[in-house]
Amino acid sequence: MANGISVTRQGVPIDRAADYQKVLDSRWRFMEVDYVLNKKVTIPVGVVQSSGPYNQRVNIYRHNLGFVPAFHGSWKPEAAWMSYVTDGYHADLLGATLWADEEWVYFTRLVDAFNNSASLSIDVSALIYNLPILEVYQAPTEIAVGTAPTKSNYGLRALDGKDPNVKIDGSSSHGFSVDTKKKIISVNRVGQKFINDWIFDDGRITATDVGTDTFTIAEEPSSGGFASRTGLEWIKTGVGMQLFPADFTTFPNPLSMASIYYAIRTSETTMKLAISKADAEAGNAININTTGSLPATIRRAATADDTRLAHGAEYPPSFLFCEAELNDERTIPIAVQSLKHYSATPLVRADTTYLYFTGVQAVYAGLIAYIVLKDPIEVAQ
Amino acid sequence: MRRATGLIIAGETNSLEQGQAYDTRKYKYAVDTNAAEPHFQLLEDFSGGTKFVMPNEDISQEEVLLKVRHNMPFKPHFICWIAQTTLPVSMSGGGFAKQFSINQTFMLFNAIGLGEEVLYADADDTYFYIKHRASRFGFGDPGNYTFYGSDFKFQIRFMIFGIPSYVMEGGVLPS
């Protein structure tokens, strides 16, 4: 049985109000600030470790929300010449970032392998939202197209109690958590997406059997800061990939650089290749005539879904996003950075179905957590 | 003294103190659509501003392209989605898709010999701004460089919320 409360903006009838014309709906999540954090934090000396560079972590605020919250945050060292967030270079603040996990809002900085990082004091400020950003949430889209409001003297207002100077019958722009005279933003969808995940799905071919058209496959060794994802689980029958011989020239005949081939997984350590996904699923392998230069590298081919996510809004929506971090096994996300305040990359295109993410001057690859708002980005309604 | 009253909608919890889905005591992303100067606006064909001409020294120039008096007693939280809709002729040969960035967009970036040019949103205790800044760094060709400015046009959609910002200037914590 559906019980609850739903309130539209003033003058908009409840049965024809677009989702984004509601100021309160008990079925939906709203962009609600759980806690305003303002704190001066002392970062202790970051001592060089014999094991090499590491991220020094300083816990700042225990949020007690029981989930990883979305947040907007910034920090500033006491030195007045640096403005907030990331402007300017500071030798003792390499890679400095604010994070939130299931328990804390915390700060990390990189301590390198050569010099201790000095102790310093920073100011931290954040809006911590009552919104679990590492869970999946989808609000129903009920009505996508707005209705023009008519004149009405009916409405609902509730003060948030933060400013005693704001009166319930006043016209203040702030101080109300519910106000049918205002636009109040709710959440349509929350999720996580690995953009250009294909970059991390690779392996190598160590042997070619031209008699059976079979390739022996193995994991690609990790390569410093661009570590491969471990395992070959991504090689499933029907998955597209590209092949790069060791000398980048001598392909197993008749394969070539520009083509995408589709895996026929034959065992834990072997596969064949097909010219199309349909052929792969039917078991029709390419007849391989020569070995090619080994070991060859294979990498999963990008698909359209590697750079886009379905937003479920039925119109191009506004959005927020941040970068997320995986656990050591690279299997589940466990922490997030601040929602982007100034985003330079990736750029985001929106249509009625998808949000598309594109890097600037380089391919953008990374795990993002995103919030799709019930708010059409192409209009001011 | 103001009493603590309001509306709380419970989430999947037995507590009124934790796990709530909605609480009127907490800030919301609320935008005043009736403000004297708009707190919520969609700007089309917004010009990128002055085509600054600058010598190759470590200098910057900045101008305010939009100023909105928000009439709130704090620097407000805002979000501004910016998309480039017209590019300089030299850049737009193949056509391009409308792509958004949040609160800033670069018109010239990662060209240290030429400089950097950016359009960005900002606010203080009185105003919300759209600003245009061009910078040179003193590297490379010593001659003057003419920045793009009005060769760019933008779609800008901004919301100024009734929430104090989390980004502060001057190292002073809000009281």
Coordinates of C-alpha atoms in Angstrom, one line a residue:
Chain A
M1 CA 0.0 0.0 0.0
A2 CA 1.4 3.4 -1.0
N3 CA 1.3 5.9 1.9
G4 CA 3.4 9.1 2.2
I5 CA 3.5 12.7 1.5
S6 CA 4.1 14.5 -1.8
V7 CA 4.1 18.3 -2.2
T8 CA 4.5 20.3 -5.4
R9 CA 5.7 23.8 -6.0
Q10 CA 3.1 26.4 -5.5
G11 CA 0.5 26.5 -8.3
V12 CA 1.4 23.1 -9.8
P13 CA -1.3 20.5 -9.5
I14 CA -0.2 17.2 -7.9
D15 CA -1.5 15.0 -10.7
R16 CA 0.4 16.8 -13.4
A17 CA 3.5 17.9 -11.7
A18 CA 6.8 16.8 -13.2
D19 CA 9.1 15.0 -10.7
Y20 CA 11.3 18.1 -10.6
Q21 CA 8.4 20.3 -9.6
K22 CA 8.0 18.5 -6.3
V23 CA 9.5 20.0 -3.2
L24 CA 8.9 17.0 -1.0
D25 CA 8.1 13.4 -1.7
S26 CA 8.5 10.8 1.0
R27 CA 9.4 8.1 -1.6
W28 CA 12.5 9.9 -2.9
R29 CA 15.9 11.0 -1.7
F30 CA 16.6 14.7 -1.7
M31 CA 20.0 16.5 -1.7
E32 CA 20.0 16.9 2.1
V33 CA 23.0 18.1 4.1
D34 CA 23.5 15.8 7.1
Y35 CA 26.4 17.7 8.6
V36 CA 28.4 20.9 7.9
L37 CA 32.0 20.3 8.7
N38 CA 34.4 23.1 9.6
K39 CA 37.5 22.1 11.4
K40 CA 41.2 22.9 11.7
V41 CA 43.2 19.7 11.5
T42 CA 46.9 19.1 12.4
I43 CA 48.6 16.7 9.9
P44 CA 51.5 15.1 11.8
V45 CA 54.9 14.5 10.2
G46 CA 54.8 12.0 7.4
V47 CA 57.8 9.8 8.1
V48 CA 59.6 8.1 5.2
Q49 CA 59.1 4.4 5.2
S50 CA 61.6 1.8 4.0
S51 CA 58.8 0.2 2.0
G52 CA 58.5 3.2 -0.3
P53 CA 56.0 6.0 -0.9
Y54 CA 52.6 5.7 0.8
N55 CA 49.5 7.7 1.5
Q56 CA 49.4 9.1 5.0
R57 CA 45.9 9.1 6.3
V58 CA 44.4 11.5 9.0
N59 CA 40.9 10.9 10.2
I60 CA 38.9 14.2 10.5
Y61 CA 35.2 13.5 11.2
R62 CA 33.4 10.3 12.2
H63 CA 30.1 10.7 10.4
N64 CA 28.1 7.7 11.9
L65 CA 25.9 7.4 8.9
G66 CA 26.5 3.7 8.3
F67 CA 27.3 4.2 4.6
V68 CA 29.7 6.1 2.4
P69 CA 28.2 9.6 2.0
A70 CA 28.4 11.9 -0.9
F71 CA 30.1 15.1 0.1
H72 CA 31.5 18.4 -1.2
G73 CA 34.7 19.2 0.6
S74 CA 37.7 21.5 0.4
W75 CA 40.8 22.1 2.5
K76 CA 43.4 24.8 2.8
P77 CA 46.7 25.0 4.5
E78 CA 47.3 27.9 6.8
A79 CA 49.7 29.6 4.3
A80 CA 47.6 32.4 3.0
W81 CA 48.9 32.3 -0.5
M82 CA 47.1 29.1 -1.3
S83 CA 43.4 29.2 -2.0
Y84 CA 41.1 26.4 -1.3
V85 CA 41.0 22.9 -2.7
T86 CA 43.9 22.4 -5.1
D87 CA 45.2 25.7 -6.2
G88 CA 49.0 26.1 -6.1
Y89 CA 51.8 23.7 -5.3
H90 CA 52.9 22.7 -1.8
A91 CA 55.9 20.5 -1.4
D92 CA 54.4 18.8 1.7
L93 CA 50.9 18.3 0.2
L94 CA 51.6 16.0 -2.7
G95 CA 48.5 14.2 -3.8
A96 CA 46.5 15.7 -1.0
T97 CA 42.9 14.7 -1.1
L98 CA 39.7 14.5 1.1
W99 CA 37.9 11.2 1.2
A100 CA 34.9 9.6 2.8
D101 CA 34.5 6.0 3.7
E102 CA 31.9 4.1 5.6
E103 CA 33.0 5.6 8.9
W104 CA 35.1 8.7 8.4
V105 CA 35.8 11.8 6.4
Y106 CA 39.6 11.8 6.2
F107 CA 42.6 13.4 4.5
T108 CA 45.4 11.7 2.7
R109 CA 48.7 13.0 1.3
L110 CA 51.6 11.2 -0.4
V111 CA 54.7 10.7 1.6
D112 CA 57.5 10.1 -0.8
A113 CA 60.5 7.7 -0.5
F114 CA 63.1 10.4 0.2
N115 CA 62.0 13.2 2.6
N116 CA 59.7 13.3 5.6
S117 CA 56.7 15.5 4.9
A118 CA 56.4 18.3 7.5
S119 CA 53.6 18.6 10.0
L120 CA 51.2 21.3 9.1
S121 CA 47.7 22.7 9.9
I122 CA 44.9 22.7 7.4
D123 CA 41.4 24.1 7.5
V124 CA 38.8 21.6 6.3
S125 CA 35.2 22.5 5.2
A126 CA 32.6 20.1 3.9
L127 CA 28.9 19.5 3.3
I128 CA 28.3 15.9 4.1
Y129 CA 25.1 14.7 2.4
N130 CA 22.6 12.2 3.8
L131 CA 23.0 10.1 0.6
P132 CA 24.9 6.8 0.2
I133 CA 26.9 7.3 -2.9
L134 CA 28.4 3.8 -3.1
E135 CA 24.9 2.1 -3.2
V136 CA 22.6 1.9 -6.2
Y137 CA 19.4 4.0 -6.0
Q138 CA 16.8 4.6 -8.7
A139 CA 13.8 6.7 -8.0
P140 CA 10.8 6.1 -10.3
T141 CA 10.3 8.6 -13.0
E142 CA 6.6 9.4 -12.9
I143 CA 6.1 12.6 -14.9
A144 CA 9.0 13.9 -16.9
V145 CA 7.4 17.0 -18.5
G146 CA 6.6 20.0 -16.4
T147 CA 3.3 21.8 -16.0
A148 CA 3.2 25.6 -15.9
P149 CA 2.2 26.9 -12.5
T150 CA -0.9 28.9 -12.0
K151 CA -1.5 31.5 -9.3
S152 CA -2.1 29.9 -5.9
N153 CA -2.1 31.0 -2.3
Y154 CA -1.7 27.5 -1.0
G155 CA 1.7 26.2 0.0
L156 CA 3.9 24.6 2.6
R157 CA 7.0 26.1 4.4
A158 CA 9.3 24.7 7.0
L159 CA 12.2 26.5 8.5
D160 CA 15.5 24.7 8.9
G161 CA 16.2 26.6 12.1
K162 CA 19.7 27.7 11.1
D163 CA 19.1 31.4 11.0
P164 CA 16.9 33.0 13.7
N165 CA 16.4 36.1 11.5
V166 CA 14.4 34.1 8.9
K167 CA 10.7 34.4 9.4
I168 CA 8.2 31.8 8.3
D169 CA 6.2 34.5 6.5
G170 CA 9.2 36.2 5.0
S171 CA 10.7 36.2 1.5
S172 CA 14.2 35.0 2.4
S173 CA 16.2 33.1 -0.1
H174 CA 17.6 30.9 2.6
G175 CA 16.5 29.3 5.8
F176 CA 13.8 27.0 4.5
S177 CA 14.1 23.2 4.1
V178 CA 10.7 22.9 2.6
D179 CA 9.1 25.8 0.7
T180 CA 6.7 25.5 -2.2
K181 CA 7.9 28.8 -3.5
K182 CA 11.3 27.4 -4.2
K183 CA 12.8 24.7 -6.4
I184 CA 14.1 21.9 -4.2
I185 CA 16.3 19.3 -5.8
S186 CA 15.7 15.5 -5.5
V187 CA 17.7 12.6 -6.6
N188 CA 16.8 10.4 -9.5
R189 CA 19.6 7.9 -9.5
V190 CA 22.8 7.1 -7.7
G191 CA 25.4 4.6 -9.0
Q192 CA 29.0 3.8 -9.8
K193 CA 30.5 3.4 -13.2
F194 CA 34.0 2.4 -14.3
I195 CA 34.7 4.7 -17.3
N196 CA 36.9 3.1 -19.9
D197 CA 37.3 0.0 -17.9
W198 CA 38.6 -1.8 -20.9
I199 CA 42.1 -0.2 -20.4
F200 CA 42.6 -2.5 -17.4
D201 CA 41.4 -5.7 -19.1
D202 CA 44.5 -7.1 -20.7
G203 CA 46.5 -10.3 -21.0
R204 CA 49.1 -11.9 -23.2
I205 CA 49.4 -14.6 -25.7
T206 CA 52.4 -16.8 -25.0
A207 CA 51.9 -19.5 -27.7
T208 CA 50.0 -20.0 -30.9
D209 CA 49.0 -23.4 -32.2
V210 CA 48.3 -23.0 -35.9
G211 CA 47.0 -26.6 -36.2
T212 CA 44.1 -26.0 -33.8
D213 CA 43.9 -22.1 -34.2
T214 CA 44.4 -21.9 -30.5
F215 CA 46.2 -19.3 -28.4
T216 CA 47.6 -19.9 -25.0
I217 CA 46.8 -17.0 -22.7
A218 CA 48.3 -15.7 -19.5
E219 CA 48.0 -12.6 -17.3
E220 CA 49.9 -9.5 -18.3
P221 CA 52.4 -8.6 -15.6
S222 CA 51.5 -5.3 -13.8
S223 CA 53.5 -2.4 -15.0
G224 CA 54.1 0.2 -12.3
G225 CA 51.5 2.9 -12.0
F226 CA 49.4 1.5 -14.7
A227 CA 48.8 -1.9 -13.1
S228 CA 46.8 -4.4 -15.0
R229 CA 43.8 -5.9 -13.3
T230 CA 44.7 -9.4 -12.2
G231 CA 43.0 -12.4 -13.8
L232 CA 41.6 -13.3 -17.2
E233 CA 38.0 -13.5 -16.2
W234 CA 37.2 -10.7 -18.6
I235 CA 38.0 -13.1 -21.5
K236 CA 34.6 -14.6 -22.1
T237 CA 33.2 -16.0 -25.3
G238 CA 31.9 -13.1 -27.4
V239 CA 34.1 -10.4 -25.8
G240 CA 35.9 -8.1 -28.3
M241 CA 39.6 -7.5 -28.1
Q242 CA 42.6 -6.2 -30.0
L243 CA 45.9 -7.9 -30.4
F244 CA 49.4 -6.4 -30.4
P245 CA 52.3 -8.6 -31.3
A246 CA 55.6 -8.2 -29.4
D247 CA 57.2 -6.4 -32.3
F248 CA 54.0 -4.5 -33.2
T249 CA 54.4 -5.7 -36.8
T250 CA 54.2 -9.5 -37.2
F251 CA 50.6 -10.5 -36.6
P252 CA 49.5 -14.1 -36.6
N253 CA 48.1 -14.4 -40.1
P254 CA 45.5 -13.2 -41.1
L255 CA 45.0 -11.0 -38.1
S256 CA 45.8 -7.2 -38.2
M257 CA 46.2 -4.1 -36.0
A258 CA 43.0 -2.3 -36.8
S259 CA 40.6 -5.1 -36.3
I260 CA 38.6 -6.2 -33.3
Y261 CA 38.4 -10.0 -32.7
Y262 CA 36.0 -11.9 -30.5
A263 CA 37.1 -14.5 -28.0
I264 CA 36.1 -18.2 -28.0
R265 CA 37.2 -19.2 -24.6
T266 CA 38.2 -22.9 -24.8
S267 CA 39.8 -23.4 -21.4
E268 CA 41.3 -21.6 -18.4
T269 CA 44.5 -21.0 -20.4
T270 CA 43.4 -21.0 -24.0
M271 CA 41.2 -19.3 -26.5
K272 CA 40.4 -19.0 -30.2
L273 CA 39.4 -15.8 -32.0
A274 CA 36.5 -15.1 -34.3
I275 CA 35.7 -12.4 -36.8
S276 CA 32.4 -11.4 -35.1
K277 CA 30.5 -11.8 -31.9
A278 CA 28.0 -14.0 -33.6
D279 CA 30.8 -16.2 -35.0
A280 CA 32.4 -16.4 -31.6
E281 CA 29.2 -17.6 -30.0
A282 CA 28.7 -20.1 -32.8
G283 CA 32.2 -21.4 -32.3
N284 CA 33.5 -20.4 -35.8
A285 CA 37.1 -19.6 -35.2
I286 CA 39.5 -17.8 -37.6
N287 CA 42.0 -20.1 -39.3
I288 CA 45.4 -19.0 -38.0
N289 CA 48.3 -19.7 -40.4
T290 CA 51.3 -18.3 -38.6
T291 CA 52.5 -17.8 -35.0
G292 CA 53.2 -14.0 -35.1
S293 CA 55.6 -12.2 -32.8
L294 CA 55.3 -13.4 -29.2
P295 CA 54.4 -12.7 -26.5
A296 CA 51.6 -10.7 -27.9
T297 CA 49.4 -8.4 -25.7
I298 CA 45.7 -8.5 -25.9
R299 CA 43.4 -5.8 -24.6
R300 CA 39.6 -5.7 -24.4
A301 CA 38.1 -3.5 -27.1
A302 CA 36.2 -0.5 -26.0
T303 CA 32.4 -0.5 -26.3
A304 CA 29.9 2.3 -26.2
D305 CA 28.9 1.3 -22.7
D306 CA 32.5 1.9 -21.5
T307 CA 31.9 5.7 -21.6
R308 CA 28.2 6.1 -20.9
L309 CA 25.7 5.3 -18.2
A310 CA 21.9 5.1 -18.5
H311 CA 20.4 7.8 -16.2
G312 CA 16.7 6.8 -16.3
A313 CA 15.4 10.4 -16.3
E314 CA 13.8 10.6 -19.8
Y315 CA 15.3 14.0 -20.3
P316 CA 18.9 15.2 -20.3
P317 CA 19.4 15.6 -16.5
S318 CA 21.8 17.6 -14.4
F319 CA 24.4 15.6 -12.5
L320 CA 27.1 15.5 -9.9
F321 CA 30.0 13.0 -9.7
C322 CA 33.2 12.2 -7.9
E323 CA 36.0 9.7 -8.1
A324 CA 35.8 6.5 -6.1
E325 CA 38.5 4.1 -4.9
L326 CA 38.4 0.3 -4.9
N327 CA 39.6 -2.1 -2.2
D328 CA 43.0 -3.7 -2.5
E329 CA 41.5 -6.6 -4.5
R330 CA 40.0 -4.1 -6.9
T331 CA 36.6 -5.7 -6.5
I332 CA 34.4 -3.3 -4.6
P333 CA 34.4 0.5 -4.1
I334 CA 35.1 1.6 -0.5
A335 CA 35.7 5.3 -0.5
V336 CA 35.0 8.5 -2.5
Q337 CA 36.6 11.9 -3.0
S338 CA 34.6 15.1 -2.9
L339 CA 32.0 15.7 -5.5
K340 CA 33.6 17.8 -8.2
H341 CA 33.7 21.5 -7.4
Y342 CA 35.7 22.5 -10.5
S343 CA 35.6 19.7 -13.0
A344 CA 38.2 19.8 -15.8
T345 CA 37.9 16.2 -16.9
P346 CA 35.9 14.2 -17.9
L347 CA 33.4 16.3 -19.8
V348 CA 29.9 15.1 -19.8
R349 CA 27.3 15.1 -22.5
A350 CA 23.7 14.4 -21.7
D351 CA 20.8 13.1 -23.9
T352 CA 17.5 11.6 -23.1
T353 CA 19.0 8.2 -22.2
Y354 CA 22.6 8.5 -21.3
L355 CA 25.3 10.5 -19.7
Y356 CA 28.5 10.3 -21.8
F357 CA 32.0 10.8 -20.3
T358 CA 34.9 12.0 -22.4
G359 CA 38.5 12.8 -21.3
V360 CA 40.3 16.0 -22.2
Q361 CA 43.5 15.7 -24.1
A362 CA 43.7 12.0 -22.9
V363 CA 41.4 9.0 -22.4
Y364 CA 39.6 9.3 -19.1
A365 CA 39.7 6.1 -17.2
G366 CA 38.5 5.6 -13.6
L367 CA 35.8 4.6 -11.2
I368 CA 33.2 7.4 -10.7
A369 CA 30.3 7.6 -8.3
Y370 CA 27.5 9.7 -9.7
I371 CA 24.3 11.4 -8.7
V372 CA 21.7 12.1 -11.4
L373 CA 19.3 14.8 -10.2
K374 CA 15.6 15.2 -11.0
D375 CA 16.4 18.3 -12.9
P376 CA 16.5 18.9 -16.7
I377 CA 19.8 20.5 -17.6
E378 CA 18.6 22.1 -20.8
V379 CA 15.9 24.3 -19.3
A380 CA 15.5 26.6 -16.3
Q381 CA 12.4 25.0 -14.7
Chain B
M1 CA 14.4 30.7 22.1
R2 CA 13.3 28.9 18.9
R3 CA 12.0 25.4 19.6
A4 CA 13.2 22.5 17.6
T5 CA 10.2 21.4 15.5
G6 CA 9.8 20.1 12.0
L7 CA 9.1 17.1 9.9
I8 CA 11.1 13.9 9.9
I9 CA 10.5 11.1 7.4
A10 CA 11.9 7.8 8.7
G11 CA 14.1 5.6 6.6
E12 CA 14.6 1.9 7.3
T13 CA 15.3 2.5 10.9
N14 CA 13.8 2.5 14.4
S15 CA 15.5 5.6 15.5
L16 CA 14.5 9.2 15.1
E17 CA 18.1 10.2 15.4
Q18 CA 19.7 8.3 12.6
G19 CA 18.9 6.8 9.3
Q20 CA 16.3 9.3 8.3
A21 CA 15.3 9.7 4.7
Y22 CA 14.2 13.4 5.2
D23 CA 14.6 16.0 7.9
T24 CA 13.4 19.5 7.7
R25 CA 16.1 20.6 10.2
K26 CA 18.7 19.9 7.5
Y27 CA 19.8 22.0 4.6
K28 CA 18.4 21.1 1.2
Y29 CA 19.4 22.1 -2.3
A30 CA 16.7 24.8 -2.3
V31 CA 16.8 27.5 -5.0
D32 CA 14.8 30.7 -4.7
T33 CA 13.1 31.1 -8.0
N34 CA 11.6 34.5 -7.0
A35 CA 14.8 36.3 -6.0
A36 CA 15.2 39.9 -7.0
E37 CA 18.2 38.9 -9.2
P38 CA 17.8 35.3 -10.5
H39 CA 19.3 32.5 -8.4
F40 CA 18.4 30.1 -11.1
Q41 CA 19.0 30.8 -14.7
L42 CA 19.9 29.3 -18.1
L43 CA 22.1 31.6 -20.2
E44 CA 22.5 30.9 -23.9
D45 CA 25.2 32.3 -26.2
F46 CA 27.1 33.6 -23.2
S47 CA 30.2 35.4 -24.5
G48 CA 33.7 34.4 -23.3
G49 CA 34.6 38.0 -22.7
T50 CA 37.5 40.2 -23.6
K51 CA 40.2 39.0 -26.0
F52 CA 43.0 39.9 -23.7
V53 CA 46.4 40.6 -25.3
M54 CA 49.2 39.9 -22.9
P55 CA 53.0 39.7 -23.1
N56 CA 54.8 36.5 -22.0
E57 CA 55.4 37.3 -18.4
D58 CA 54.0 35.6 -15.2
I59 CA 50.8 37.7 -15.2
S60 CA 47.0 37.2 -15.2
Q61 CA 44.0 39.3 -16.1
E62 CA 40.5 38.7 -14.9
E63 CA 37.1 40.2 -15.6
V64 CA 33.6 39.7 -14.2
L65 CA 31.2 38.7 -16.9
L66 CA 28.1 38.2 -14.7
K67 CA 27.4 39.4 -11.2
V68 CA 24.3 38.4 -9.2
R69 CA 23.5 39.9 -5.9
H70 CA 22.2 37.0 -3.9
N71 CA 21.0 38.8 -0.8
M72 CA 22.0 36.0 1.6
P73 CA 24.2 36.5 4.7
F74 CA 26.9 34.1 3.6
K75 CA 28.9 32.9 0.7
P76 CA 26.4 30.5 -0.9
H77 CA 26.9 27.0 -2.3
F78 CA 26.3 27.0 -6.0
I79 CA 26.5 24.7 -9.0
C80 CA 27.0 25.8 -12.5
W81 CA 26.9 23.5 -15.5
I82 CA 28.9 25.1 -18.4
A83 CA 29.0 23.8 -22.0
Q84 CA 30.9 25.4 -24.9
T85 CA 28.5 26.0 -27.7
T86 CA 30.7 28.1 -30.1
L87 CA 34.4 27.5 -30.5
P88 CA 37.0 29.5 -32.2
V89 CA 37.1 28.7 -36.0
S90 CA 40.5 27.0 -35.6
M91 CA 39.0 24.5 -33.2
S92 CA 35.6 23.7 -34.4
G93 CA 36.3 22.3 -37.9
G94 CA 34.9 18.8 -37.4
G95 CA 31.9 19.8 -35.3
F96 CA 31.6 19.0 -31.7
A97 CA 29.1 17.8 -29.1
K98 CA 27.7 19.9 -26.3
Q99 CA 29.6 18.7 -23.2
F100 CA 29.3 20.0 -19.7
S101 CA 31.8 20.7 -17.0
I102 CA 31.0 21.8 -13.5
N103 CA 31.8 25.4 -12.3
Q104 CA 34.6 26.0 -14.8
T105 CA 35.5 25.4 -18.4
F106 CA 38.9 25.8 -20.0
M107 CA 39.3 27.8 -23.1
L108 CA 43.1 27.3 -23.3
F109 CA 44.7 24.6 -21.3
N110 CA 48.0 22.7 -21.0
A111 CA 49.7 25.1 -23.4
I112 CA 52.4 26.5 -21.1
G113 CA 54.1 28.5 -23.8
L114 CA 50.9 30.3 -24.6
G115 CA 49.1 30.4 -21.2
E116 CA 45.8 29.4 -19.8
E117 CA 42.3 30.8 -20.2
V118 CA 39.3 29.8 -18.1
L119 CA 35.7 30.7 -17.5
Y120 CA 34.5 29.9 -14.0
A121 CA 31.9 30.4 -11.3
D122 CA 32.6 31.9 -7.9
A123 CA 30.8 33.6 -5.1
D124 CA 31.3 35.7 -2.0
D125 CA 29.2 37.1 0.8
T126 CA 27.4 39.5 -1.6
Y127 CA 27.5 38.2 -5.1
F128 CA 27.6 35.2 -7.4
Y129 CA 30.0 35.6 -10.3
I130 CA 30.9 34.3 -13.7
K131 CA 34.5 35.3 -14.3
H132 CA 36.9 35.1 -17.1
R133 CA 40.6 34.8 -16.4
A134 CA 43.6 34.6 -18.7
S135 CA 47.2 33.8 -17.5
R136 CA 50.6 33.7 -19.0
F137 CA 53.6 32.1 -17.4
G138 CA 56.7 33.5 -19.0
F139 CA 57.7 30.4 -20.9
G140 CA 58.3 30.1 -24.6
D141 CA 57.8 32.7 -27.3
P142 CA 58.3 36.2 -25.7
G143 CA 55.8 38.0 -27.9
N144 CA 52.2 39.1 -27.2
Y145 CA 49.5 36.5 -27.3
T146 CA 45.8 37.2 -28.0
F147 CA 43.4 35.1 -25.9
Y148 CA 40.2 33.7 -27.3
G149 CA 37.6 35.6 -25.2
S150 CA 34.5 36.2 -27.2
D151 CA 35.4 33.6 -29.8
F152 CA 33.9 31.2 -27.3
K153 CA 30.2 31.1 -26.5
F154 CA 28.7 29.1 -23.7
Q155 CA 25.5 27.7 -22.3
I156 CA 25.5 28.3 -18.6
R157 CA 23.0 27.0 -16.2
F158 CA 23.5 27.9 -12.6
M159 CA 21.8 27.4 -9.3
I160 CA 22.5 29.5 -6.2
F161 CA 21.4 27.5 -3.1
G162 CA 20.3 28.8 0.3
I163 CA 23.2 26.9 1.9
P164 CA 26.5 28.4 3.0
S165 CA 29.4 27.3 0.8
Y166 CA 32.0 24.8 1.9
V167 CA 34.7 26.8 0.0
M168 CA 36.1 29.6 2.0
E169 CA 38.6 32.3 1.2
G170 CA 41.2 33.8 3.5
G171 CA 41.5 30.9 5.8
V172 CA 38.8 32.2 8.1
L173 CA 36.3 29.6 9.3
P174 CA 32.7 30.7 9.3
S175 CA 31.5 31.5 12.8

